[in-house]
Amino acid sequence: MQVKVNGEAMVLTKGATVSALLEKMALTGKRLAVEVNEDIVPRSQHVEFTLNDGDRVEVVHAIGGG
Amino acid sequence: MTDTPELLLPEDKPLEIAGRIYQSRLLVGTGKYRDLTETAEAIEASGAEIVTVAVRRTNLGQNPDEPNLLDVISPDRYTILPNTAGCYTAKDAVRTCKLARELLDGRDLVKLEVLGEHKTLYPNMPETLAAAEELIKDGFKVMVYCSDDPLLATTLEEMGCIAIMPLGAPIGSGLGIQNRYNIRLIAENAKVPVLVDAGVGTASDATIAMELGCDGVLMNSAIAQAKDPIRMANAMRLAIEAGREAYLAGRMPKKLYASASSPLDGTFF
């Protein structure tokens, strides 16, 4: 299946979870926040939250700003 | 003399934001530094306890070993104030705040800024008001970047914003406090902290903001874009303290003509 992660297409195995996605992105254990289709997916749900074909995922972190 | 000038002096209230007392009245941003080491050193030198950050997409091609800003600016040591910089609509700002709250383990203090257009980055107040209302309803503690309109400042306070942060001049312009009269009115009227956010260029600008009765100043570019940011951070720390002391001391009245400091009696010529 294909999802959009931070605006870019990414192919994932069917039924992949948010945790699996973060692992693929080498972001496991990093301080970040995840949104799927404009809804927050709390950290506690990353393991069980299953992504679907066409989902729009945002993975964000803190950077320098004023 | 029947005057008791000490009774007319402003009250020295500590800076309290979201139930926490802060010693430093200087709030700093983390943008535009050369690297994270310089960021950390400048913040250390500034003495700031509240530090703003932006929320952005993780770079897909980023080196995973690259240090994260929050590894350097620890949320255990600093109050991290996520901003909604770059948002031009209430919807984007609310979304950004929700992501920030998740990012910071449920901490609900945010700096709301909704911009109007790219050239001036002037706040879009109708969108700011809409976002503030939604965020407050959702339990956020909103520190709000706003125009220097005293009536809108009161509206934001009455809605429940916990700090009012009018611009002194456009973001990153370094022009200094352009409308001292309005900033002073806002500071005088508000019961919540008033912080000048944006426009400070050098130490004297920060001092002026504090002399006007502001509770603090938030700045980024003035430190990060100085030739020696660490030294400027220290200058800003001193400037904020000097301005606060001068405000509390109560300045002498301005006069049109001279008034000799040395006695006129007892001259020998």
mmCIF file of C-alpha atoms in Angstrom:
data_model
loop_
_atom_site.group_PDB
_atom_site.id
_atom_site.type_symbol
_atom_site.label_atom_id
_atom_site.label_comp_id
_atom_site.label_asym_id
_atom_site.label_seq_id
_atom_site.Cartn_x
_atom_site.Cartn_y
_atom_site.Cartn_z
ATOM 1 C CA MET A 1 0.000 0.000 0.000
ATOM 2 C CA GLN A 2 1.044 3.579 -0.484
ATOM 3 C CA VAL A 3 0.863 6.384 2.066
ATOM 4 C CA LYS A 4 2.042 9.973 2.011
ATOM 5 C CA VAL A 5 4.610 10.751 4.677
ATOM 6 C CA ASN A 6 5.504 14.415 5.088
ATOM 7 C CA GLY A 7 4.167 15.029 1.600
ATOM 8 C CA GLU A 8 6.171 12.260 -0.078
ATOM 9 C CA ALA A 9 4.864 8.924 -1.270
ATOM 10 C CA MET A 10 6.073 5.860 0.617
ATOM 11 C CA VAL A 11 5.278 2.188 0.031
ATOM 12 C CA LEU A 12 4.530 0.150 3.147
ATOM 13 C CA THR A 13 3.439 -3.419 3.685
ATOM 14 C CA LYS A 14 -0.290 -3.793 4.147
ATOM 15 C CA GLY A 15 -1.317 -3.291 7.769
ATOM 16 C CA ALA A 16 1.870 -1.484 8.752
ATOM 17 C CA THR A 17 1.644 0.368 12.051
ATOM 18 C CA VAL A 18 2.912 3.824 12.942
ATOM 19 C CA SER A 19 5.733 2.131 14.859
ATOM 20 C CA ALA A 20 6.745 0.193 11.754
ATOM 21 C CA LEU A 21 6.765 3.395 9.727
ATOM 22 C CA LEU A 22 8.960 5.157 12.288
ATOM 23 C CA GLU A 23 11.333 2.205 12.291
ATOM 24 C CA LYS A 24 11.560 2.354 8.495
ATOM 25 C CA MET A 25 12.374 6.069 8.800
ATOM 26 C CA ALA A 26 15.058 5.298 11.429
ATOM 27 C CA LEU A 27 13.200 7.506 13.903
ATOM 28 C CA THR A 28 12.409 4.966 16.608
ATOM 29 C CA GLY A 29 12.879 6.448 20.058
ATOM 30 C CA LYS A 30 13.205 10.019 18.768
ATOM 31 C CA ARG A 31 11.193 12.860 20.257
ATOM 32 C CA LEU A 32 8.530 13.473 17.640
ATOM 33 C CA ALA A 33 4.812 13.689 17.064
ATOM 34 C CA VAL A 34 2.677 11.866 14.516
ATOM 35 C CA GLU A 35 -0.509 12.917 12.812
ATOM 36 C CA VAL A 36 -2.548 10.706 10.483
ATOM 37 C CA ASN A 37 -5.120 12.424 8.265
ATOM 38 C CA GLU A 38 -4.842 15.525 10.471
ATOM 39 C CA ASP A 39 -5.530 13.687 13.729
ATOM 40 C CA ILE A 40 -2.865 13.187 16.386
ATOM 41 C CA VAL A 41 -1.816 9.603 17.012
ATOM 42 C CA PRO A 42 -0.574 9.614 20.633
ATOM 43 C CA ARG A 43 2.771 7.978 21.302
ATOM 44 C CA SER A 44 1.066 5.305 23.405
ATOM 45 C CA GLN A 45 -0.877 4.157 20.313
ATOM 46 C CA HIS A 46 2.000 3.973 17.815
ATOM 47 C CA VAL A 47 2.405 0.222 18.298
ATOM 48 C CA GLU A 48 -1.194 -0.691 17.513
ATOM 49 C CA PHE A 49 -2.251 2.111 15.156
ATOM 50 C CA THR A 50 -2.602 0.584 11.688
ATOM 51 C CA LEU A 51 -2.119 2.699 8.590
ATOM 52 C CA ASN A 52 -4.365 2.413 5.552
ATOM 53 C CA ASP A 53 -3.723 2.908 1.852
ATOM 54 C CA GLY A 54 -3.820 6.611 0.987
ATOM 55 C CA ASP A 55 -3.269 7.849 4.568
ATOM 56 C CA ARG A 56 -1.579 11.204 4.921
ATOM 57 C CA VAL A 57 0.986 11.001 7.694
ATOM 58 C CA GLU A 58 2.930 13.857 9.214
ATOM 59 C CA VAL A 59 5.951 13.202 11.406
ATOM 60 C CA VAL A 60 7.218 16.359 13.087
ATOM 61 C CA HIS A 61 9.877 17.388 15.558
ATOM 62 C CA ALA A 62 11.134 20.558 17.211
ATOM 63 C CA ILE A 63 13.632 22.731 15.372
ATOM 64 C CA GLY A 64 15.065 26.186 15.950
ATOM 65 C CA GLY A 65 12.527 28.982 15.797
ATOM 66 C CA GLY A 66 11.562 32.263 17.381
ATOM 67 C CA MET B 1 5.761 67.904 50.857
ATOM 68 C CA THR B 2 2.641 65.831 51.178
ATOM 69 C CA ASP B 3 3.555 63.580 48.258
ATOM 70 C CA THR B 4 4.577 60.049 49.080
ATOM 71 C CA PRO B 5 6.303 59.085 45.854
ATOM 72 C CA GLU B 6 7.199 55.592 47.044
ATOM 73 C CA LEU B 7 3.490 54.737 47.076
ATOM 74 C CA LEU B 8 3.253 55.669 43.411
ATOM 75 C CA LEU B 9 5.986 53.268 42.400
ATOM 76 C CA PRO B 10 4.954 50.243 40.382
ATOM 77 C CA GLU B 11 4.605 46.989 42.262
ATOM 78 C CA ASP B 12 7.482 44.546 41.800
ATOM 79 C CA LYS B 13 5.472 41.474 40.890
ATOM 80 C CA PRO B 14 7.417 38.385 39.861
ATOM 81 C CA LEU B 15 6.915 37.093 36.314
ATOM 82 C CA GLU B 16 4.415 34.264 36.574
ATOM 83 C CA ILE B 17 3.409 32.251 33.533
ATOM 84 C CA ALA B 18 1.049 29.285 33.739
ATOM 85 C CA GLY B 19 1.529 29.030 37.503
ATOM 86 C CA ARG B 20 5.311 29.112 37.442
ATOM 87 C CA ILE B 21 7.516 31.957 38.649
ATOM 88 C CA TYR B 22 10.444 32.924 36.413
ATOM 89 C CA GLN B 23 13.534 34.834 37.498
ATOM 90 C CA SER B 24 14.483 35.867 33.974
ATOM 91 C CA ARG B 25 12.275 38.244 32.010
ATOM 92 C CA LEU B 26 14.099 37.473 28.783
ATOM 93 C CA LEU B 27 12.566 34.799 26.558
ATOM 94 C CA VAL B 28 14.600 33.646 23.593
ATOM 95 C CA GLY B 29 14.126 31.844 20.308
ATOM 96 C CA THR B 30 16.330 29.122 18.878
ATOM 97 C CA GLY B 31 16.272 30.011 15.168
ATOM 98 C CA LYS B 32 18.972 31.387 12.856
ATOM 99 C CA TYR B 33 21.998 30.187 14.861
ATOM 100 C CA ARG B 34 25.041 28.745 13.120
ATOM 101 C CA ASP B 35 24.692 25.414 14.895
ATOM 102 C CA LEU B 36 23.255 23.800 17.999
ATOM 103 C CA THR B 37 26.383 24.505 20.049
ATOM 104 C CA GLU B 38 26.040 28.223 19.434
ATOM 105 C CA THR B 39 22.317 27.985 20.204
ATOM 106 C CA ALA B 40 23.003 26.369 23.572
ATOM 107 C CA GLU B 41 25.792 28.802 24.482
ATOM 108 C CA ALA B 42 23.744 31.873 23.583
ATOM 109 C CA ILE B 43 20.750 30.666 25.586
ATOM 110 C CA GLU B 44 23.005 29.954 28.551
ATOM 111 C CA ALA B 45 24.484 33.463 28.330
ATOM 112 C CA SER B 46 21.031 35.051 28.032
ATOM 113 C CA GLY B 47 19.899 33.528 31.314
ATOM 114 C CA ALA B 48 16.538 32.778 29.685
ATOM 115 C CA GLU B 49 14.330 30.124 31.240
ATOM 116 C CA ILE B 50 11.669 30.078 28.528
ATOM 117 C CA VAL B 51 12.836 29.075 25.062
ATOM 118 C CA THR B 52 10.785 28.978 21.880
ATOM 119 C CA VAL B 53 10.981 26.255 19.240
ATOM 120 C CA ALA B 54 9.276 25.648 15.902
ATOM 121 C CA VAL B 55 7.487 22.449 14.864
ATOM 122 C CA ARG B 56 8.432 21.079 11.452
ATOM 123 C CA ARG B 57 8.434 17.888 9.428
ATOM 124 C CA THR B 58 11.300 15.542 10.158
ATOM 125 C CA ASN B 59 13.493 15.676 7.119
ATOM 126 C CA LEU B 60 13.023 12.436 5.231
ATOM 127 C CA GLY B 61 16.673 12.296 4.241
ATOM 128 C CA GLN B 62 18.017 13.441 7.598
ATOM 129 C CA ASN B 63 20.946 11.755 9.227
ATOM 130 C CA PRO B 64 19.329 9.861 12.105
ATOM 131 C CA ASP B 65 22.381 10.474 14.307
ATOM 132 C CA GLU B 66 22.044 14.242 13.987
ATOM 133 C CA PRO B 67 21.312 15.746 17.407
ATOM 134 C CA ASN B 68 17.807 16.965 18.045
ATOM 135 C CA LEU B 69 17.240 20.514 19.301
ATOM 136 C CA LEU B 70 15.521 19.163 22.412
ATOM 137 C CA ASP B 71 18.582 17.038 23.225
ATOM 138 C CA VAL B 72 20.553 20.282 23.504
ATOM 139 C CA ILE B 73 17.823 22.487 24.984
ATOM 140 C CA SER B 74 16.439 20.058 27.504
ATOM 141 C CA PRO B 75 12.752 20.359 28.449
ATOM 142 C CA ASP B 76 13.852 19.318 31.961
ATOM 143 C CA ARG B 77 15.872 22.507 32.301
ATOM 144 C CA TYR B 78 13.975 25.001 30.149
ATOM 145 C CA THR B 79 10.306 25.753 29.659
ATOM 146 C CA ILE B 80 9.896 24.905 25.982
ATOM 147 C CA LEU B 81 7.487 27.241 24.245
ATOM 148 C CA PRO B 82 6.481 25.821 20.858
ATOM 149 C CA ASN B 83 5.385 28.435 18.350
ATOM 150 C CA THR B 84 3.049 28.393 15.384
ATOM 151 C CA ALA B 85 5.432 30.376 13.195
ATOM 152 C CA GLY B 86 4.706 29.989 9.512
ATOM 153 C CA CYS B 87 0.968 29.551 10.057
ATOM 154 C CA TYR B 88 -1.301 31.854 8.074
ATOM 155 C CA THR B 89 -4.633 30.367 9.160
ATOM 156 C CA ALA B 90 -6.251 29.529 12.493
ATOM 157 C CA LYS B 91 -6.619 25.915 11.329
ATOM 158 C CA ASP B 92 -2.890 25.444 10.695
ATOM 159 C CA ALA B 93 -2.044 27.110 14.005
ATOM 160 C CA VAL B 94 -4.384 24.855 15.992
ATOM 161 C CA ARG B 95 -2.997 21.781 14.217
ATOM 162 C CA THR B 96 0.553 22.873 14.993
ATOM 163 C CA CYS B 97 -0.280 23.366 18.678
ATOM 164 C CA LYS B 98 -1.803 19.903 18.931
ATOM 165 C CA LEU B 99 1.326 18.370 17.394
ATOM 166 C CA ALA B 100 3.472 20.414 19.786
ATOM 167 C CA ARG B 101 1.516 19.184 22.792
ATOM 168 C CA GLU B 102 2.032 15.591 21.678
ATOM 169 C CA LEU B 103 5.716 16.295 21.032
ATOM 170 C CA LEU B 104 6.160 17.733 24.538
ATOM 171 C CA ASP B 105 4.373 14.978 26.471
ATOM 172 C CA GLY B 106 1.148 16.899 26.981
ATOM 173 C CA ARG B 107 2.622 20.249 27.978
ATOM 174 C CA ASP B 108 0.016 22.748 26.892
ATOM 175 C CA LEU B 109 1.879 26.076 26.885
ATOM 176 C CA VAL B 110 2.052 27.518 23.362
ATOM 177 C CA LYS B 111 3.029 30.690 21.568
ATOM 178 C CA LEU B 112 0.273 31.421 19.105
ATOM 179 C CA GLU B 113 1.197 33.438 16.068
ATOM 180 C CA VAL B 114 -0.900 33.624 12.931
ATOM 181 C CA LEU B 115 0.714 35.679 10.234
ATOM 182 C CA GLY B 116 -0.929 37.892 7.673
ATOM 183 C CA GLU B 117 1.503 38.105 4.792
ATOM 184 C CA HIS B 118 5.101 37.317 3.951
ATOM 185 C CA LYS B 119 6.545 40.788 3.596
ATOM 186 C CA THR B 120 5.838 42.119 7.097
ATOM 187 C CA LEU B 121 4.895 38.912 8.951
ATOM 188 C CA TYR B 122 2.366 41.163 10.628
ATOM 189 C CA PRO B 123 -0.133 39.222 12.773
ATOM 190 C CA ASN B 124 -3.471 38.374 11.198
ATOM 191 C CA MET B 125 -5.691 39.287 14.125
ATOM 192 C CA PRO B 126 -9.037 37.806 12.973
ATOM 193 C CA GLU B 127 -7.334 34.418 12.473
ATOM 194 C CA THR B 128 -5.381 34.856 15.733
ATOM 195 C CA LEU B 129 -8.610 35.450 17.666
ATOM 196 C CA ALA B 130 -10.266 32.410 16.074
ATOM 197 C CA ALA B 131 -7.275 30.193 16.865
ATOM 198 C CA ALA B 132 -6.991 31.511 20.438
ATOM 199 C CA GLU B 133 -10.632 30.704 21.096
ATOM 200 C CA GLU B 134 -10.309 27.149 19.843
ATOM 201 C CA LEU B 135 -7.033 26.513 21.652
ATOM 202 C CA ILE B 136 -8.277 27.857 24.986
ATOM 203 C CA LYS B 137 -11.392 25.687 24.667
ATOM 204 C CA ASP B 138 -9.083 22.718 24.114
ATOM 205 C CA GLY B 139 -7.151 23.462 27.329
ATOM 206 C CA PHE B 140 -4.081 25.171 25.864
ATOM 207 C CA LYS B 141 -2.346 27.956 27.744
ATOM 208 C CA VAL B 142 -1.964 30.553 25.054
ATOM 209 C CA MET B 143 0.712 33.228 24.915
ATOM 210 C CA VAL B 144 -0.337 35.300 21.962
ATOM 211 C CA TYR B 145 1.698 37.261 19.434
ATOM 212 C CA CYS B 146 -0.475 40.192 18.421
ATOM 213 C CA SER B 147 -0.664 43.666 16.982
ATOM 214 C CA ASP B 148 -0.075 46.577 19.374
ATOM 215 C CA ASP B 149 -3.767 47.491 19.517
ATOM 216 C CA PRO B 150 -4.723 48.052 23.193
ATOM 217 C CA LEU B 151 -8.349 47.069 22.611
ATOM 218 C CA LEU B 152 -7.474 43.787 20.911
ATOM 219 C CA ALA B 153 -4.991 43.103 23.711
ATOM 220 C CA THR B 154 -7.825 43.431 26.229
ATOM 221 C CA THR B 155 -10.040 41.177 24.100
ATOM 222 C CA LEU B 156 -7.340 38.494 24.029
ATOM 223 C CA GLU B 157 -6.904 38.751 27.789
ATOM 224 C CA GLU B 158 -10.646 38.482 28.403
ATOM 225 C CA MET B 159 -10.789 35.406 26.167
ATOM 226 C CA GLY B 160 -8.295 33.746 28.485
ATOM 227 C CA CYS B 161 -4.888 34.206 26.854
ATOM 228 C CA ILE B 162 -2.269 33.946 29.606
ATOM 229 C CA ALA B 163 0.215 36.422 28.109
ATOM 230 C CA ILE B 164 -0.158 39.221 25.593
ATOM 231 C CA MET B 165 2.789 39.623 23.233
ATOM 232 C CA PRO B 166 2.516 42.648 20.962
ATOM 233 C CA LEU B 167 5.158 43.214 18.327
ATOM 234 C CA GLY B 168 7.569 46.112 18.836
ATOM 235 C CA ALA B 169 8.323 46.073 15.093
ATOM 236 C CA PRO B 170 8.076 43.376 12.382
ATOM 237 C CA ILE B 171 9.659 39.987 13.158
ATOM 238 C CA GLY B 172 13.374 39.961 12.366
ATOM 239 C CA SER B 173 13.435 43.669 11.456
ATOM 240 C CA GLY B 174 15.473 44.870 14.429
ATOM 241 C CA LEU B 175 13.760 48.253 14.184
ATOM 242 C CA GLY B 176 13.096 48.592 17.922
ATOM 243 C CA ILE B 177 9.898 49.605 19.691
ATOM 244 C CA GLN B 178 8.000 51.642 17.097
ATOM 245 C CA ASN B 179 4.891 52.562 19.066
ATOM 246 C CA ARG B 180 5.922 53.117 22.654
ATOM 247 C CA TYR B 181 2.637 54.741 23.514
ATOM 248 C CA ASN B 182 0.605 51.663 22.535
ATOM 249 C CA ILE B 183 2.995 49.225 24.215
ATOM 250 C CA ARG B 184 2.762 51.277 27.387
ATOM 251 C CA LEU B 185 -1.036 51.369 27.247
ATOM 252 C CA ILE B 186 -1.181 47.601 26.774
ATOM 253 C CA ALA B 187 1.223 47.017 29.670
ATOM 254 C CA GLU B 188 -0.715 49.396 31.906
ATOM 255 C CA ASN B 189 -4.127 47.847 31.183
ATOM 256 C CA ALA B 190 -3.268 44.150 31.284
ATOM 257 C CA LYS B 191 -3.596 41.916 34.313
ATOM 258 C CA VAL B 192 -1.688 39.112 32.578
ATOM 259 C CA PRO B 193 2.000 39.432 31.599
ATOM 260 C CA VAL B 194 2.757 41.632 28.598
ATOM 261 C CA LEU B 195 5.879 40.711 26.641
ATOM 262 C CA VAL B 196 7.197 42.541 23.624
ATOM 263 C CA ASP B 197 7.647 39.872 20.991
ATOM 264 C CA ALA B 198 9.560 40.789 17.852
ATOM 265 C CA GLY B 199 11.287 43.924 16.671
ATOM 266 C CA VAL B 200 14.119 44.263 19.179
ATOM 267 C CA GLY B 201 17.427 44.952 17.438
ATOM 268 C CA THR B 202 19.855 45.807 20.194
ATOM 269 C CA ALA B 203 20.122 46.090 23.968
ATOM 270 C CA SER B 204 18.611 49.579 24.284
ATOM 271 C CA ASP B 205 15.436 48.380 22.517
ATOM 272 C CA ALA B 206 14.967 45.693 25.173
ATOM 273 C CA THR B 207 15.582 48.237 27.922
ATOM 274 C CA ILE B 208 12.961 50.579 26.460
ATOM 275 C CA ALA B 209 10.385 47.773 26.402
ATOM 276 C CA MET B 210 11.052 47.089 30.081
ATOM 277 C CA GLU B 211 11.017 50.793 31.007
ATOM 278 C CA LEU B 212 7.564 51.027 29.441
ATOM 279 C CA GLY B 213 6.374 48.516 32.032
ATOM 280 C CA CYS B 214 6.436 45.314 30.028
ATOM 281 C CA ASP B 215 6.830 42.119 32.036
ATOM 282 C CA GLY B 216 9.386 40.684 29.637
ATOM 283 C CA VAL B 217 10.730 40.555 26.101
ATOM 284 C CA LEU B 218 10.896 37.683 23.637
ATOM 285 C CA MET B 219 13.590 37.869 20.993
ATOM 286 C CA ASN B 220 15.496 35.698 18.558
ATOM 287 C CA SER B 221 17.166 37.503 15.649
ATOM 288 C CA ALA B 222 18.654 40.292 17.787
ATOM 289 C CA ILE B 223 20.825 37.668 19.502
ATOM 290 C CA ALA B 224 21.240 35.058 16.771
ATOM 291 C CA GLN B 225 22.142 37.566 14.057
ATOM 292 C CA ALA B 226 24.533 39.657 16.131
ATOM 293 C CA LYS B 227 28.161 39.284 15.052
ATOM 294 C CA ASP B 228 28.890 37.755 18.456
ATOM 295 C CA PRO B 229 25.630 36.130 19.576
ATOM 296 C CA ILE B 230 26.968 34.954 22.946
ATOM 297 C CA ARG B 231 28.056 38.462 23.878
ATOM 298 C CA MET B 232 24.770 39.950 22.640
ATOM 299 C CA ALA B 233 22.855 37.387 24.712
ATOM 300 C CA ASN B 234 24.676 38.656 27.773
ATOM 301 C CA ALA B 235 23.991 42.267 26.736
ATOM 302 C CA MET B 236 20.285 41.484 26.438
ATOM 303 C CA ARG B 237 20.232 39.859 29.880
ATOM 304 C CA LEU B 238 21.724 43.040 31.376
ATOM 305 C CA ALA B 239 19.478 45.307 29.271
ATOM 306 C CA ILE B 240 16.327 43.558 30.485
ATOM 307 C CA GLU B 241 17.480 43.841 34.099
ATOM 308 C CA ALA B 242 18.426 47.518 33.672
ATOM 309 C CA GLY B 243 15.088 48.369 32.067
ATOM 310 C CA ARG B 244 13.152 46.541 34.754
ATOM 311 C CA GLU B 245 15.088 48.293 37.539
ATOM 312 C CA ALA B 246 14.559 51.689 35.898
ATOM 313 C CA TYR B 247 10.830 50.995 35.561
ATOM 314 C CA LEU B 248 10.579 50.014 39.221
ATOM 315 C CA ALA B 249 12.716 52.985 40.299
ATOM 316 C CA GLY B 250 10.338 55.425 38.574
ATOM 317 C CA ARG B 251 12.132 57.758 36.234
ATOM 318 C CA MET B 252 12.464 61.521 36.835
ATOM 319 C CA PRO B 253 9.999 63.707 35.022
ATOM 320 C CA LYS B 254 11.072 65.110 31.660
ATOM 321 C CA LYS B 255 11.534 68.897 31.588
ATOM 322 C CA LEU B 256 11.967 71.275 28.708
ATOM 323 C CA TYR B 257 14.804 73.283 30.315
ATOM 324 C CA ALA B 258 17.859 72.582 32.451
ATOM 325 C CA SER B 259 17.860 72.151 36.198
ATOM 326 C CA ALA B 260 21.331 72.429 37.771
ATOM 327 C CA SER B 261 22.525 69.415 39.724
ATOM 328 C CA SER B 262 25.072 71.380 41.771
ATOM 329 C CA PRO B 263 23.780 73.897 44.350
ATOM 330 C CA LEU B 264 23.669 77.502 43.186
ATOM 331 C CA ASP B 265 24.392 78.776 46.742
ATOM 332 C CA GLY B 266 27.947 79.014 48.101
ATOM 333 C CA THR B 267 29.727 79.774 44.860
ATOM 334 C CA PHE B 268 32.937 81.832 45.490
ATOM 335 C CA PHE B 269 32.952 83.817 42.255
#
